[in-house]
Amino acid sequence: MHREKHSIEKIGWLRAAVLGANDGIVSTASLLLGVASANATHQTILLTGIAGLVAGAMSMAAGEYVSVSSQADTEKAALAEEQAELHADYPGEHRELTSIYVHRGLDLALAKQVAEKLMSHDALGAHARDELGISEITTARPLQAAWTSAMSFAVGAILPLLVAFMVSSDWAITAIALSTLISLAILGGIAAKTGGAPVLPGIIRITFWSTLAMGVSSGVGMLFGSLVN
């Protein structure tokens, strides 16, 4: 059997990976820039970055797991309800599926035939896909999302942290900001290309909002650094 591969099939892990890596780079870079702008020592900057990496990765994993688990629970409840409806009123569910196909453009006779064939093969699967919008592609996978988010966050966070480790405090702000924008532009392009979306809008979107986040963090660091000192 021939099965075409489409970019939409990657949406589950791609979303978690891009979100995690982007958050890792932006969060850690913004944190480092905020501390560096407050005239912190090089040791303090590095310690802050490491703490941000660990805390961010754990937070991403926990948040993604809880969020996607809630989605999975909702899907299970909807499928259980649909299964009960199939047991209670099979003909009514057949009419409901027929109506869906009619609204999609089939004539009534063909819609009835399609609904009958699909329900005889897998009644719950047919209603899950065509009535509830639940398919193999969109099914929630909490552990996969949590693991992908945590690992991608850590990988993203390492980039600005390595830059901060290699340069002195005098050059930290400039080096971290430039390297972060370059890595984010590359990430945005890869994510857009992998998902089959236009590359340039993806790059512009991710760099614009990331620049804003880093700018605000630096401003806050400078403000409170001057107040404390």
mmCIF file of C-alpha atoms in Angstrom:
data_model
loop_
_atom_site.group_PDB
_atom_site.id
_atom_site.type_symbol
_atom_site.label_atom_id
_atom_site.label_comp_id
_atom_site.label_asym_id
_atom_site.label_seq_id
_atom_site.Cartn_x
_atom_site.Cartn_y
_atom_site.Cartn_z
ATOM 1 C CA MET A 1 0.000 0.000 0.000
ATOM 2 C CA HIS A 2 1.224 3.470 -0.905
ATOM 3 C CA ARG A 3 1.132 5.987 1.924
ATOM 4 C CA GLU A 4 2.086 9.600 1.304
ATOM 5 C CA LYS A 5 4.021 11.478 3.964
ATOM 6 C CA HIS A 6 2.921 15.013 4.736
ATOM 7 C CA SER A 7 4.432 17.725 6.910
ATOM 8 C CA ILE A 8 1.319 17.791 9.106
ATOM 9 C CA GLU A 9 2.300 14.361 10.445
ATOM 10 C CA LYS A 10 5.236 15.992 12.234
ATOM 11 C CA ILE A 11 3.107 18.578 14.009
ATOM 12 C CA GLY A 12 3.112 16.814 17.401
ATOM 13 C CA TRP A 13 6.828 16.515 18.040
ATOM 14 C CA LEU A 14 7.678 19.547 15.902
ATOM 15 C CA ARG A 15 5.536 21.854 18.015
ATOM 16 C CA ALA A 16 7.079 20.614 21.271
ATOM 17 C CA ALA A 17 10.630 20.676 19.883
ATOM 18 C CA VAL A 18 10.401 24.170 18.406
ATOM 19 C CA LEU A 19 8.634 25.546 21.475
ATOM 20 C CA GLY A 20 11.208 23.994 23.805
ATOM 21 C CA ALA A 21 14.280 25.067 21.839
ATOM 22 C CA ASN A 22 12.952 28.573 21.253
ATOM 23 C CA ASP A 23 12.034 28.971 24.923
ATOM 24 C CA GLY A 24 15.408 27.575 25.983
ATOM 25 C CA ILE A 25 17.345 30.036 23.861
ATOM 26 C CA VAL A 26 15.198 33.092 24.581
ATOM 27 C CA SER A 27 14.644 32.449 28.295
ATOM 28 C CA THR A 28 18.263 31.687 29.072
ATOM 29 C CA ALA A 29 19.641 34.480 26.875
ATOM 30 C CA SER A 30 17.200 36.989 28.387
ATOM 31 C CA LEU A 31 18.112 35.810 31.873
ATOM 32 C CA LEU A 32 21.822 36.111 31.157
ATOM 33 C CA LEU A 33 21.416 39.536 29.560
ATOM 34 C CA GLY A 34 19.353 40.783 32.481
ATOM 35 C CA VAL A 35 21.973 39.687 34.997
ATOM 36 C CA ALA A 36 24.872 40.914 32.838
ATOM 37 C CA SER A 37 23.174 44.303 32.414
ATOM 38 C CA ALA A 38 23.067 44.591 36.207
ATOM 39 C CA ASN A 39 26.893 44.398 36.231
ATOM 40 C CA ALA A 40 26.996 40.932 37.796
ATOM 41 C CA THR A 41 30.261 38.991 37.958
ATOM 42 C CA HIS A 42 31.112 36.376 35.345
ATOM 43 C CA GLN A 43 30.635 33.609 37.903
ATOM 44 C CA THR A 44 27.182 34.915 38.816
ATOM 45 C CA ILE A 45 26.184 35.087 35.160
ATOM 46 C CA LEU A 46 27.189 31.456 34.577
ATOM 47 C CA LEU A 47 25.513 30.224 37.761
ATOM 48 C CA THR A 48 22.325 32.033 36.776
ATOM 49 C CA GLY A 49 22.399 30.455 33.335
ATOM 50 C CA ILE A 50 22.867 26.922 34.686
ATOM 51 C CA ALA A 51 20.042 27.383 37.185
ATOM 52 C CA GLY A 52 17.833 28.738 34.412
ATOM 53 C CA LEU A 53 18.620 25.757 32.170
ATOM 54 C CA VAL A 54 17.716 23.156 34.803
ATOM 55 C CA ALA A 55 14.644 24.963 36.100
ATOM 56 C CA GLY A 56 13.400 25.769 32.608
ATOM 57 C CA ALA A 57 13.775 22.213 31.308
ATOM 58 C CA MET A 58 11.907 20.778 34.283
ATOM 59 C CA SER A 59 9.230 23.426 34.022
ATOM 60 C CA MET A 60 8.745 22.790 30.306
ATOM 61 C CA ALA A 61 8.486 19.036 30.860
ATOM 62 C CA ALA A 62 5.990 19.367 33.692
ATOM 63 C CA GLY A 63 3.904 22.001 31.947
ATOM 64 C CA GLU A 64 3.802 20.147 28.641
ATOM 65 C CA TYR A 65 2.946 16.847 30.333
ATOM 66 C CA VAL A 66 0.076 18.358 32.319
ATOM 67 C CA SER A 67 -1.244 20.247 29.302
ATOM 68 C CA VAL A 68 -1.114 17.338 26.873
ATOM 69 C CA SER A 69 -2.423 14.921 29.531
ATOM 70 C CA SER A 70 -5.481 17.138 29.909
ATOM 71 C CA GLN A 71 -5.973 16.962 26.159
ATOM 72 C CA ALA A 72 -5.587 13.171 26.256
ATOM 73 C CA ASP A 73 -8.138 12.901 29.074
ATOM 74 C CA THR A 74 -10.589 15.015 27.088
ATOM 75 C CA GLU A 75 -10.097 12.800 24.031
ATOM 76 C CA LYS A 76 -10.648 9.622 26.084
ATOM 77 C CA ALA A 77 -13.828 11.040 27.615
ATOM 78 C CA ALA A 78 -15.144 12.034 24.191
ATOM 79 C CA LEU A 79 -14.400 8.583 22.772
ATOM 80 C CA ALA A 80 -16.078 6.882 25.733
ATOM 81 C CA GLU A 81 -19.160 9.052 25.243
ATOM 82 C CA GLU A 82 -19.211 8.270 21.540
ATOM 83 C CA GLN A 83 -18.873 4.548 22.232
ATOM 84 C CA ALA A 84 -21.853 4.712 24.596
ATOM 85 C CA GLU A 85 -23.890 6.528 21.947
ATOM 86 C CA LEU A 86 -23.033 3.834 19.409
ATOM 87 C CA HIS A 87 -24.292 1.129 21.778
ATOM 88 C CA ALA A 88 -27.437 3.078 22.646
ATOM 89 C CA ASP A 89 -28.440 4.280 19.173
ATOM 90 C CA TYR A 90 -26.447 2.751 16.325
ATOM 91 C CA PRO A 91 -28.920 3.790 13.587
ATOM 92 C CA GLY A 92 -28.924 7.345 14.904
ATOM 93 C CA GLU A 93 -25.141 7.453 14.800
ATOM 94 C CA HIS A 94 -25.272 6.131 11.244
ATOM 95 C CA ARG A 95 -27.602 8.965 10.278
ATOM 96 C CA GLU A 96 -25.311 11.448 12.001
ATOM 97 C CA LEU A 97 -22.272 10.219 10.066
ATOM 98 C CA THR A 98 -24.300 10.231 6.853
ATOM 99 C CA SER A 99 -25.251 13.857 7.465
ATOM 100 C CA ILE A 100 -21.567 14.773 7.927
ATOM 101 C CA TYR A 101 -20.682 13.269 4.550
ATOM 102 C CA VAL A 102 -23.632 14.976 2.871
ATOM 103 C CA HIS A 103 -22.400 18.327 4.184
ATOM 104 C CA ARG A 104 -18.985 17.505 2.739
ATOM 105 C CA GLY A 105 -20.418 17.133 -0.741
ATOM 106 C CA LEU A 106 -21.613 13.533 -1.175
ATOM 107 C CA ASP A 107 -25.126 12.808 -2.352
ATOM 108 C CA LEU A 108 -27.393 11.136 0.186
ATOM 109 C CA ALA A 109 -27.264 7.623 -1.285
ATOM 110 C CA LEU A 110 -23.464 7.585 -1.501
ATOM 111 C CA ALA A 111 -23.129 9.171 1.949
ATOM 112 C CA LYS A 112 -25.281 6.387 3.442
ATOM 113 C CA GLN A 113 -23.163 3.757 1.708
ATOM 114 C CA VAL A 114 -19.871 5.299 2.857
ATOM 115 C CA ALA A 115 -21.123 5.635 6.446
ATOM 116 C CA GLU A 116 -22.310 2.025 6.440
ATOM 117 C CA LYS A 117 -18.998 0.692 5.103
ATOM 118 C CA LEU A 118 -16.848 2.706 7.484
ATOM 119 C CA MET A 119 -18.971 1.875 10.524
ATOM 120 C CA SER A 120 -18.958 -1.814 9.683
ATOM 121 C CA HIS A 121 -15.160 -1.677 9.612
ATOM 122 C CA ASP A 122 -14.581 0.583 12.652
ATOM 123 C CA ALA A 123 -17.592 2.521 13.905
ATOM 124 C CA LEU A 124 -15.801 4.303 16.734
ATOM 125 C CA GLY A 125 -12.809 5.165 14.553
ATOM 126 C CA ALA A 126 -15.059 6.630 11.859
ATOM 127 C CA HIS A 127 -16.899 8.848 14.337
ATOM 128 C CA ALA A 128 -13.692 9.802 16.144
ATOM 129 C CA ARG A 129 -12.117 10.939 12.897
ATOM 130 C CA ASP A 130 -15.070 12.542 11.092
ATOM 131 C CA GLU A 131 -17.259 13.727 13.966
ATOM 132 C CA LEU A 132 -14.789 14.494 16.771
ATOM 133 C CA GLY A 133 -11.739 15.340 14.676
ATOM 134 C CA ILE A 134 -9.501 12.862 16.540
ATOM 135 C CA SER A 135 -6.997 10.991 14.382
ATOM 136 C CA GLU A 136 -3.630 9.272 14.712
ATOM 137 C CA ILE A 137 -1.873 12.501 13.729
ATOM 138 C CA THR A 138 -3.583 14.704 16.302
ATOM 139 C CA THR A 139 -3.741 12.217 19.195
ATOM 140 C CA ALA A 140 -2.206 13.642 22.375
ATOM 141 C CA ARG A 141 1.014 11.964 23.574
ATOM 142 C CA PRO A 142 1.954 13.446 26.988
ATOM 143 C CA LEU A 143 5.252 11.631 27.580
ATOM 144 C CA GLN A 144 6.522 12.340 24.084
ATOM 145 C CA ALA A 145 5.624 16.015 24.398
ATOM 146 C CA ALA A 146 7.202 16.325 27.861
ATOM 147 C CA TRP A 147 10.447 14.592 26.899
ATOM 148 C CA THR A 148 10.769 16.514 23.639
ATOM 149 C CA SER A 149 10.125 19.853 25.345
ATOM 150 C CA ALA A 150 12.611 19.227 28.152
ATOM 151 C CA MET A 151 15.417 18.035 25.879
ATOM 152 C CA SER A 152 14.892 20.739 23.271
ATOM 153 C CA PHE A 153 14.804 23.415 25.999
ATOM 154 C CA ALA A 154 18.082 22.149 27.421
ATOM 155 C CA VAL A 155 19.719 22.092 23.985
ATOM 156 C CA GLY A 156 18.485 25.604 23.259
ATOM 157 C CA ALA A 157 19.587 26.903 26.666
ATOM 158 C CA ILE A 158 23.108 25.512 26.233
ATOM 159 C CA LEU A 159 23.780 27.804 23.255
ATOM 160 C CA PRO A 160 23.741 31.188 25.058
ATOM 161 C CA LEU A 161 25.245 29.559 28.154
ATOM 162 C CA LEU A 162 28.266 28.375 26.152
ATOM 163 C CA VAL A 163 28.716 31.856 24.725
ATOM 164 C CA ALA A 164 28.601 33.340 28.219
ATOM 165 C CA PHE A 165 31.183 30.792 29.358
ATOM 166 C CA MET A 166 33.609 31.568 26.517
ATOM 167 C CA VAL A 167 33.548 35.380 26.611
ATOM 168 C CA SER A 168 34.427 37.828 29.351
ATOM 169 C CA SER A 169 31.863 39.926 31.207
ATOM 170 C CA ASP A 170 32.773 42.963 29.120
ATOM 171 C CA TRP A 171 31.678 41.260 25.909
ATOM 172 C CA ALA A 172 28.912 39.092 27.368
ATOM 173 C CA ILE A 173 25.942 41.275 26.411
ATOM 174 C CA THR A 174 26.981 41.774 22.788
ATOM 175 C CA ALA A 175 28.087 38.176 22.230
ATOM 176 C CA ILE A 176 25.009 36.634 23.830
ATOM 177 C CA ALA A 177 22.587 38.910 21.962
ATOM 178 C CA LEU A 178 24.172 38.363 18.532
ATOM 179 C CA SER A 179 24.628 34.595 18.906
ATOM 180 C CA THR A 180 21.070 34.264 20.184
ATOM 181 C CA LEU A 181 19.576 36.124 17.218
ATOM 182 C CA ILE A 182 21.618 34.040 14.771
ATOM 183 C CA SER A 183 20.639 30.736 16.397
ATOM 184 C CA LEU A 184 16.990 31.781 16.571
ATOM 185 C CA ALA A 185 16.981 32.744 12.901
ATOM 186 C CA ILE A 186 18.422 29.323 12.031
ATOM 187 C CA LEU A 187 15.878 27.600 14.296
ATOM 188 C CA GLY A 188 12.993 29.520 12.764
ATOM 189 C CA GLY A 189 14.128 28.606 9.264
ATOM 190 C CA ILE A 190 14.556 24.916 10.114
ATOM 191 C CA ALA A 191 11.162 24.750 11.838
ATOM 192 C CA ALA A 192 9.429 26.428 8.900
ATOM 193 C CA LYS A 193 11.190 24.207 6.375
ATOM 194 C CA THR A 194 10.419 21.029 8.324
ATOM 195 C CA GLY A 195 6.771 21.989 8.696
ATOM 196 C CA GLY A 196 6.466 22.954 5.042
ATOM 197 C CA ALA A 197 5.775 26.634 5.824
ATOM 198 C CA PRO A 198 7.389 29.744 4.267
ATOM 199 C CA VAL A 199 10.877 30.216 5.721
ATOM 200 C CA LEU A 200 11.246 34.012 5.779
ATOM 201 C CA PRO A 201 8.073 34.777 7.804
ATOM 202 C CA GLY A 202 9.130 32.151 10.338
ATOM 203 C CA ILE A 203 12.555 33.727 10.735
ATOM 204 C CA ILE A 204 11.168 37.259 11.045
ATOM 205 C CA ARG A 205 8.525 36.238 13.573
ATOM 206 C CA ILE A 206 10.881 34.392 15.916
ATOM 207 C CA THR A 207 13.669 36.997 15.793
ATOM 208 C CA PHE A 208 11.342 39.967 16.314
ATOM 209 C CA TRP A 209 9.662 38.659 19.456
ATOM 210 C CA SER A 210 12.913 37.272 20.821
ATOM 211 C CA THR A 211 14.641 40.624 20.349
ATOM 212 C CA LEU A 212 11.803 42.277 22.220
ATOM 213 C CA ALA A 213 12.097 39.795 25.091
ATOM 214 C CA MET A 214 15.848 40.251 25.393
ATOM 215 C CA GLY A 215 15.538 44.017 25.170
ATOM 216 C CA VAL A 216 13.026 44.159 27.992
ATOM 217 C CA SER A 217 15.151 41.839 30.163
ATOM 218 C CA SER A 218 18.250 43.935 29.581
ATOM 219 C CA GLY A 219 16.368 47.111 30.421
ATOM 220 C CA VAL A 220 15.049 45.657 33.664
ATOM 221 C CA GLY A 221 18.549 44.431 34.574
ATOM 222 C CA MET A 222 20.065 47.847 33.963
ATOM 223 C CA LEU A 223 17.327 49.555 35.965
ATOM 224 C CA PHE A 224 17.536 47.367 39.050
ATOM 225 C CA GLY A 225 21.307 47.093 38.772
ATOM 226 C CA SER A 226 21.627 50.852 39.006
ATOM 227 C CA LEU A 227 19.195 50.972 41.945
ATOM 228 C CA VAL A 228 21.046 48.280 43.877
ATOM 229 C CA ASN A 229 24.471 49.708 43.161
#
